[in-house]
Coordinates of C-alpha atoms in Angstrom, one line a residue:
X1 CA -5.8 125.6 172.8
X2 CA -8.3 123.6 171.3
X3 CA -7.9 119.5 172.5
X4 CA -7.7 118.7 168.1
X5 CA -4.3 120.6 168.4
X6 CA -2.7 119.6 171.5
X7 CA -3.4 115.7 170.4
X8 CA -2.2 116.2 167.0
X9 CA 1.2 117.8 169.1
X10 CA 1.4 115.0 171.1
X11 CA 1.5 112.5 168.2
X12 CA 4.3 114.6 166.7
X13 CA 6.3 114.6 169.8
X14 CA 5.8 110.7 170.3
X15 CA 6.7 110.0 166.6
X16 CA 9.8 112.3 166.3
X17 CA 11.0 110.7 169.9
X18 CA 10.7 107.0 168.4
X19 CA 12.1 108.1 165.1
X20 CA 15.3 109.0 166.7
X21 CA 15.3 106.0 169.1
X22 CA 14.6 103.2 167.0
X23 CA 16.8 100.7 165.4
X24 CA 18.1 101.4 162.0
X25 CA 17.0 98.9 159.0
X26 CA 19.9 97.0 158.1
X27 CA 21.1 97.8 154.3
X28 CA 23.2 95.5 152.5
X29 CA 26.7 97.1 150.9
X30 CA 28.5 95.6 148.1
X31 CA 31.9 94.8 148.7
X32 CA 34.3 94.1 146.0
X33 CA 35.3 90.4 146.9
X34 CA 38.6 89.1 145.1
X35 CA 38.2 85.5 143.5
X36 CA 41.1 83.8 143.6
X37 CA 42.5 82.8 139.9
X38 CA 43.8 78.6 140.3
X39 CA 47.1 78.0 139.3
X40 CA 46.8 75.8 135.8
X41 CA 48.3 72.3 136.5
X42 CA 50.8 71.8 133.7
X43 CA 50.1 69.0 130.9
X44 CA 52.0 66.2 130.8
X45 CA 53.0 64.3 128.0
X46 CA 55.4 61.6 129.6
X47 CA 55.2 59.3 126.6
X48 CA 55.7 55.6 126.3
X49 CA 58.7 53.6 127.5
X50 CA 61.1 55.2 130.8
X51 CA 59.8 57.5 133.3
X52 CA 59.6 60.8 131.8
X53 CA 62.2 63.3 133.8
X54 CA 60.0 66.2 133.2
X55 CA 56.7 67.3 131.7
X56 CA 57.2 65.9 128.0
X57 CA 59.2 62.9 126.5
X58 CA 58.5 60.9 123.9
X59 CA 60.8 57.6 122.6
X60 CA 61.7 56.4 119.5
X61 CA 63.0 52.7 118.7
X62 CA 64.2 51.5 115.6
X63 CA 66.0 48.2 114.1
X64 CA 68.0 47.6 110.8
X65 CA 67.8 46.0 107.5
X66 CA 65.1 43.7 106.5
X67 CA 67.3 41.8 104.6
X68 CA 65.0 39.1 103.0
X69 CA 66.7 36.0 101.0
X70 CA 65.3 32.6 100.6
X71 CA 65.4 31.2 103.3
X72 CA 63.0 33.9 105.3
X73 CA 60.8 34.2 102.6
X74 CA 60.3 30.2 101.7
X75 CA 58.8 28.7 105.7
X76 CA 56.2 31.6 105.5
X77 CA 54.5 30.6 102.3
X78 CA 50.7 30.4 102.9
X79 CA 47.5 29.6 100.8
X80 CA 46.2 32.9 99.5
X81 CA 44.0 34.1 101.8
X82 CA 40.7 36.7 101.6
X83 CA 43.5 39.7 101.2
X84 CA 45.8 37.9 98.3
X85 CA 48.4 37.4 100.6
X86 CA 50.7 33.9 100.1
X87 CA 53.0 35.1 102.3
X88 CA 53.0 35.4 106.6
X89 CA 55.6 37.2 108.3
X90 CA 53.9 37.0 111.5
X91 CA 55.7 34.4 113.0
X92 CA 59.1 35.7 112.0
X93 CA 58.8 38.7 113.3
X94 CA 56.4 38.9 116.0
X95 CA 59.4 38.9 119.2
X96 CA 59.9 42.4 118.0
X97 CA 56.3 43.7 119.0
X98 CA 56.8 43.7 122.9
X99 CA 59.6 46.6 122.5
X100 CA 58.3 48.5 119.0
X101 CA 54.9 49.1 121.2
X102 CA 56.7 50.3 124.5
X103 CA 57.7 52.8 122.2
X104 CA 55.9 56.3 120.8
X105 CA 57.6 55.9 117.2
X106 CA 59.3 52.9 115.9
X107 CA 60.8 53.2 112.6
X108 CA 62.2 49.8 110.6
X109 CA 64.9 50.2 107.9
X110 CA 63.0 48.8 104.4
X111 CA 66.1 47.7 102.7
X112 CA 64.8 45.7 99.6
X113 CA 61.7 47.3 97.4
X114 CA 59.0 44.9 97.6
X115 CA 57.6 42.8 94.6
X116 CA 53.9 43.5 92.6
X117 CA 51.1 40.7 93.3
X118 CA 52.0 37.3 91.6
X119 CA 55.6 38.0 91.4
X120 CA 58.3 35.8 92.4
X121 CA 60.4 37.4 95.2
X122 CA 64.6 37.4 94.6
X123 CA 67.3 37.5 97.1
X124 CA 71.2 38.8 96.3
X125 CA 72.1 40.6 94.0
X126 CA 68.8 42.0 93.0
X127 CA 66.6 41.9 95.7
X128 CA 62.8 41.8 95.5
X129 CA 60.8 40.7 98.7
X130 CA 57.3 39.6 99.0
X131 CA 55.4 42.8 99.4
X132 CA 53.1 41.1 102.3
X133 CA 56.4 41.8 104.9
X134 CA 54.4 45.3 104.6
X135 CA 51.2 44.3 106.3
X136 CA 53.4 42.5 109.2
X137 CA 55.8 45.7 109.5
X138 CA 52.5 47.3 110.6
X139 CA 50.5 45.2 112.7
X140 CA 53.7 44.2 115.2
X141 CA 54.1 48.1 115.8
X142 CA 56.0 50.1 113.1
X143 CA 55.0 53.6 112.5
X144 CA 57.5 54.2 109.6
X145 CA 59.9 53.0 107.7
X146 CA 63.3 54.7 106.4
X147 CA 63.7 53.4 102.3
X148 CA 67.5 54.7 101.2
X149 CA 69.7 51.9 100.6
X150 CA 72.1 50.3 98.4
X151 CA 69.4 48.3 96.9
X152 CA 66.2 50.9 97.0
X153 CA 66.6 50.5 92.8
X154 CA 67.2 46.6 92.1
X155 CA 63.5 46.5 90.4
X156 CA 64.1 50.0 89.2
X157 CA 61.8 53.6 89.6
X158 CA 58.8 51.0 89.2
X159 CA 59.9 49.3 92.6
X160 CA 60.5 52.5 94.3
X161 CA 57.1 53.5 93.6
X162 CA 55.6 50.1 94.7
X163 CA 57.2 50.1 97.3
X164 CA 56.0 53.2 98.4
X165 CA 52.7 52.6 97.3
X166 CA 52.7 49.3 99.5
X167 CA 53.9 50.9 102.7
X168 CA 51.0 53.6 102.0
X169 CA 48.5 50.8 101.8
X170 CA 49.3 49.8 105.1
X171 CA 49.7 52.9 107.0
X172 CA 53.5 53.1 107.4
X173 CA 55.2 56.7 106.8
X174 CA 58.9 56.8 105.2
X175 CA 61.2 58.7 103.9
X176 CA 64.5 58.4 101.5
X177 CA 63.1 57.3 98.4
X178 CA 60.1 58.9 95.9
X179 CA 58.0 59.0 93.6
X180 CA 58.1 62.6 92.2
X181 CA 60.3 65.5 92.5
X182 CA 57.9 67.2 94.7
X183 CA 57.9 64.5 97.0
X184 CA 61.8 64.2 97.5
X185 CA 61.5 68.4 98.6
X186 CA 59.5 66.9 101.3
X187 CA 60.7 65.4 104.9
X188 CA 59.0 63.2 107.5
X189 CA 58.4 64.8 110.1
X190 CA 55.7 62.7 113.1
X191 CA 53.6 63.7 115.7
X192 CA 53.5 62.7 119.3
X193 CA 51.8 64.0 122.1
X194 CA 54.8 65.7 123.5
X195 CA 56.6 66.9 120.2
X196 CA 57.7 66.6 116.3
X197 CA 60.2 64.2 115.0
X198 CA 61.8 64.3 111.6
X199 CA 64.4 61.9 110.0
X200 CA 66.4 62.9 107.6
X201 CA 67.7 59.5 105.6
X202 CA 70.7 58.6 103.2
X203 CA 72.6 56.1 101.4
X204 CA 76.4 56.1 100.5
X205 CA 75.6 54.1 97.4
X206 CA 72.8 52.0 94.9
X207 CA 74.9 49.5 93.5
X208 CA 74.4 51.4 90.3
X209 CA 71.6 49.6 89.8
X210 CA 68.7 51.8 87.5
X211 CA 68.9 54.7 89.0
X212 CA 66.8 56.1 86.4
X213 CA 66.1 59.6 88.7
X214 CA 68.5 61.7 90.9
X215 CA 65.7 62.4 92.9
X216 CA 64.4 59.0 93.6
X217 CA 66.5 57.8 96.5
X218 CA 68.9 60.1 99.0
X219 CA 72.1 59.2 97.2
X220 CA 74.6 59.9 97.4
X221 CA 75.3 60.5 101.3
X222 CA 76.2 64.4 101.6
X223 CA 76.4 65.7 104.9
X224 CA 75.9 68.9 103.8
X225 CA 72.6 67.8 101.9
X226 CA 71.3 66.3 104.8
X227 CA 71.9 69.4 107.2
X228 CA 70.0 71.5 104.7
X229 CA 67.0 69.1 104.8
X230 CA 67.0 69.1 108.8
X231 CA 67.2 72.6 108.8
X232 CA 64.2 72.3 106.3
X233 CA 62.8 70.4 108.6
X234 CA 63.4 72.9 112.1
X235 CA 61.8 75.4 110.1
X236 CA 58.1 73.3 109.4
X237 CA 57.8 72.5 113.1
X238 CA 60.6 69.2 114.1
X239 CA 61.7 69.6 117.5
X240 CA 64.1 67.1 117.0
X241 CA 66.0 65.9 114.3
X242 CA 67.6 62.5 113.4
X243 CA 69.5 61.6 110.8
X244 CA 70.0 57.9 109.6
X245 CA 72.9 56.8 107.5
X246 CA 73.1 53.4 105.3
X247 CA 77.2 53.1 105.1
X248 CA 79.8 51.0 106.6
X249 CA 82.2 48.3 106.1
X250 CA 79.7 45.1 106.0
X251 CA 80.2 42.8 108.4
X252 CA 82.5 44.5 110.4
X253 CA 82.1 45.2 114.2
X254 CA 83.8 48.5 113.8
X255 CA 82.8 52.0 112.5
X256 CA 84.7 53.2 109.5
X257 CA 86.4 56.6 108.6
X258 CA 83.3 57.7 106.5
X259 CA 80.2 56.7 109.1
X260 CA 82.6 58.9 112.1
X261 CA 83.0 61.8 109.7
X262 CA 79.5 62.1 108.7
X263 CA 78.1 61.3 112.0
X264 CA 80.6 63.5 113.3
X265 CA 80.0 66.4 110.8
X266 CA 75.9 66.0 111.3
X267 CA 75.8 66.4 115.2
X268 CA 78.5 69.5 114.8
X269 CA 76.2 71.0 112.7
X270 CA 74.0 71.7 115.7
X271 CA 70.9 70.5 113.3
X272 CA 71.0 66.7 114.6
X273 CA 69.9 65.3 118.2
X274 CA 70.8 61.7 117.1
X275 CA 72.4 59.9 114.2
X276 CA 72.0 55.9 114.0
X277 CA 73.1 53.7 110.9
X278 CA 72.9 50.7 109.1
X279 CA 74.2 48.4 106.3
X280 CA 77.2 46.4 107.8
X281 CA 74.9 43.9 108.8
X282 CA 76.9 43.8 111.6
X283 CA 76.3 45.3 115.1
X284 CA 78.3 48.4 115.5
X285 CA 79.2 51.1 118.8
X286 CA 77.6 53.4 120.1
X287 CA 79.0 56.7 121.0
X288 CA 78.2 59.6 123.1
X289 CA 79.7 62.3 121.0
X290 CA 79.7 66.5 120.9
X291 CA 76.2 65.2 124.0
X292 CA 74.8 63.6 121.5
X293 CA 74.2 60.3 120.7
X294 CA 75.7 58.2 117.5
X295 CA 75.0 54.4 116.9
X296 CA 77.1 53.7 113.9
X297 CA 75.3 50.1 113.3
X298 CA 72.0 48.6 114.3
X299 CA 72.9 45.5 112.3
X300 CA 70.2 43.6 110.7
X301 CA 66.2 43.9 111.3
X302 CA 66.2 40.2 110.3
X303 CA 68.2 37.9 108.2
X304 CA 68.9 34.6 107.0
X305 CA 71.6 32.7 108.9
X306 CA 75.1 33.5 107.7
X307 CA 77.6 30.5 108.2
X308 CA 80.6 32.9 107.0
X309 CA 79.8 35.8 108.9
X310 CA 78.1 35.2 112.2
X311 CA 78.0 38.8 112.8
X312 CA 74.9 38.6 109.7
X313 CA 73.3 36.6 112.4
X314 CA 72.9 39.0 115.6
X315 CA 70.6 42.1 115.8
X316 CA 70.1 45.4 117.6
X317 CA 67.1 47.0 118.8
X318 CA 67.6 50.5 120.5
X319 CA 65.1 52.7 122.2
X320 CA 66.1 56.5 122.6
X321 CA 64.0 58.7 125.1
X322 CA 63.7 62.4 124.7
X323 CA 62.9 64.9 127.1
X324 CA 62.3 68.3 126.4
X325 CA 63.8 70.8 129.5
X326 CA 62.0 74.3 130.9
X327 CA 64.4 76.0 128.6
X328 CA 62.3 74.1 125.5
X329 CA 65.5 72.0 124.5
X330 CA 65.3 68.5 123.8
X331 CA 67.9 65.8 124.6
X332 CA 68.2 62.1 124.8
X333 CA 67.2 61.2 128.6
X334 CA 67.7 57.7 128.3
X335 CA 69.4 55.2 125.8
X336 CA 68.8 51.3 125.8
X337 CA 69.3 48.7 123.7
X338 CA 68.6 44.7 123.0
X339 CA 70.2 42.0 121.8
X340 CA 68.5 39.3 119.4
X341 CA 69.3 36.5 117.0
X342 CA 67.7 34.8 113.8
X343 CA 66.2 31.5 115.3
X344 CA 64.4 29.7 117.8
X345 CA 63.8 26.5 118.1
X346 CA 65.6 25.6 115.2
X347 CA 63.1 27.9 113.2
X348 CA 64.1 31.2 111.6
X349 CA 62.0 33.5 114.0
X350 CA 63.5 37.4 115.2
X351 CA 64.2 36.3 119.4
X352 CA 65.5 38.2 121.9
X353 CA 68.5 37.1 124.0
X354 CA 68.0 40.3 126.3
X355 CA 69.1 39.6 130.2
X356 CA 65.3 39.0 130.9
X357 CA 64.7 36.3 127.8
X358 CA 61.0 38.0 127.1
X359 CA 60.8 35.2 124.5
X360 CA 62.3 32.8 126.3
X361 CA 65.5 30.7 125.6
X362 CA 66.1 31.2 122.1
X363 CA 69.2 28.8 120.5
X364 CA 70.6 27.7 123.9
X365 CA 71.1 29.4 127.2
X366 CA 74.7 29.1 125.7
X367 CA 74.4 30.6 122.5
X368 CA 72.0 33.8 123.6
X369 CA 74.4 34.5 126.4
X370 CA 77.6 34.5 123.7
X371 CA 75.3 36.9 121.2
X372 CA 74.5 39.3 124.4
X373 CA 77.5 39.7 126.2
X374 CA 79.1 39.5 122.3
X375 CA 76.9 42.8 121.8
X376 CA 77.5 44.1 124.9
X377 CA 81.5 44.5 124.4
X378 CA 80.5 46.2 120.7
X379 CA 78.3 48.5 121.9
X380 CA 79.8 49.8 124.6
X381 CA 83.6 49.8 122.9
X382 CA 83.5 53.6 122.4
X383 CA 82.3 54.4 125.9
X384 CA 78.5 54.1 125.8
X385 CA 77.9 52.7 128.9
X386 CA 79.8 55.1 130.9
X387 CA 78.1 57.9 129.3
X388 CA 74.5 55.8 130.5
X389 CA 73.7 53.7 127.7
X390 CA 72.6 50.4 129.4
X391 CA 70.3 47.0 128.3
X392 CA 67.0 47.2 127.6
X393 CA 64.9 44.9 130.2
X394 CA 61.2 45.1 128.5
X395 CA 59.6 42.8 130.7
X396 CA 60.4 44.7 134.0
X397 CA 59.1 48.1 132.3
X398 CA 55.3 49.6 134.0

């Protein structure tokens, strides 16, 4: 065998012996690995005012009539300033901002239309009030303001549409009074974070006064017409629905035959979540009724002092609290209210006589404690605070 061969047999047998023995180059497999997918934290939309029970709450607070005579209107006369203002309500009102901005929607009740530029505001019978309250309404914390009254049309469809124009001009929504046809069809229905609120408004009567249009106020008060407009108002979007009724025996501490049935009639319709009043000037119950919540008078917003009727004199400022449960239904989680009074200092201001005196002492230690305790005992007379209604403490809120 020739040596070429036998070496070339060699190398063969070498190679094919360290083929078999040597290690193996390492090749990488794919392997299907399985990424987790995070479970989504839920939004929350607590809102302003309590602690929310669950994901989403949102509160509303609202006061009554802004019933402006004389003797409101005359201490806040002013120079005309850059805006054309002669009048500042600042003073007057400004208690009221520490619980309207602890709130997501505060709605007043705009009793009287206002008056044009340069006209000369009018108390009872035919009200017309300086048209500057507007600019105040806004700036302490109103969102809205609810317009169907007795006196919507003492300066006739010309005041309801200045009125409305006037509240537009300073960024205030409202409802129960219009300008056009197309405009009554409509409802208010605001936004918060957590859901849609709609009020549905009404008033038993307008005096008679020019009620040139059937469509230009919510009049008269139909139960019926109002269930239809909340159900109007389920069907764009509201997730709740409250319905305010003007009506009542004036200055009387008690609910009448007419504000029960109505209220009554509008939370059995299943189409209400809450139904509050006013027009009695006078502080009224509250009642837990059908799980729903009725409060048949808030009293007045602000008014002139009242020698005959004292009640004229005290106020109500309530706070309701929705949550909305895992099922999607909404109810009130917490109800509060405050008590207030007409003066301070021997000066017509809107002050507080809550437990806590956020204002500080406004007639006499004396005097706020009779107004409060006073308000207590009517508010609570149909059961409120056993069914968890309690007094509304806004300096020891987060």
């Amino acid at each position: 065998m020739k040596r070429g061969i036998v070496a070339g047999l060699l190398a063969l047998t070498v190679g094919l012996t360290l083929g078999a023995c040597a290690p193996e180059t390492p090749v990488a497999k794919l392997s299907a690995t399985k990424t987790a997918t995070p479970t989504p934290t839920p939004t929350r939309h607590p809102g302003l005012g309590p602690e929310c029970p669950t994901d989403d709450c949102f509160t509303i607070t609202a006061t009554g009539d802004m019933l402006f005579h004389a003797g409101l209107w005359k201490p806040a006369v002013i120079p005309t300033d850059a805006t054309g203002r002669n009048y500042d309500f600042m003073p007057l009102l400004q208690g009221q901002s520490a619980y309207l901005n602890e709130s997501d929607i505060a709605i007043c009740h705009q009793e009287t239309p206002f008056t044009q530029v340069g006209q000369e505001p009018t108390g009872y019978p035919i009200f017309a009030t300086p048209w500057e309250l507007a600019s105040t309404e806004k700036a302490i914390g109103y969102d809205a303001c609810d317009t169907s009254s007795n006196h919507t049309v003492d300066q006739g469809y010309d005041g309801v549409v200045r009125t409305l124009d006037v509240l537009d001009e300073n960024g205030l929504k409202h409802t129960g009074s219009y300008r056009t046809p197309e405009e009554a069809n409509q409802v208010l229905i605001m936004d918060t974070p957590a859901g849609k609120v709609a009020f549905i408004s009404a008033t038993f009567s307008v005096n008679g006064n020019f009620n040139e249009f059937d469509w230009q106020v919510n009049y008269p008060l139909d139960p019926d017409v109002m269930i239809a407009r909340a159900a109007q108002a389920r069907a764009a979007g509201a997730d709740v629905v409250i319905g305010v009724q003007h009506a009542g025996t004036e200055y009387s501490n008690e609910a009448d035959i007419q504000q029960i049935n109505n209220a009554h009639a509008l939370i059995d319709s299943g189409q209400f979540d809450m139904v509050y009043g006013h027009h009695p000037h006078a502080i009224q119950p509250m009642e837990f009724y059908n799980g729903h919540w009725i409060v048949y008078s808030l009293g007045n917003g602000i008014s002139e002092s009242s020698g005959d009727y004292p009640v004229n004199n005290e106020f109500l400022i309530m706070r309701a609290q929705f949550s909305k449960a895992k099922d999607g239904t909404w109810s009130v989680s917490d109800m509060a209210w405050a008590a207030a009074t007409n003066k301070q200092d021997g000066v017509y201001r809107w002050c507080s006589v809550a437990s806590d005196a956020p204002q500080g002492v406004c007639q006499s230690p004396e005097f706020d404690a009779g107004v409060r305790e006073r308000t207590r005992a009517t508010v609570n007379a149909m059961g409120a605070e056993a069914a968890g209604a309690h007094e509304w403490l806004v300096t020891q809120e987060k």
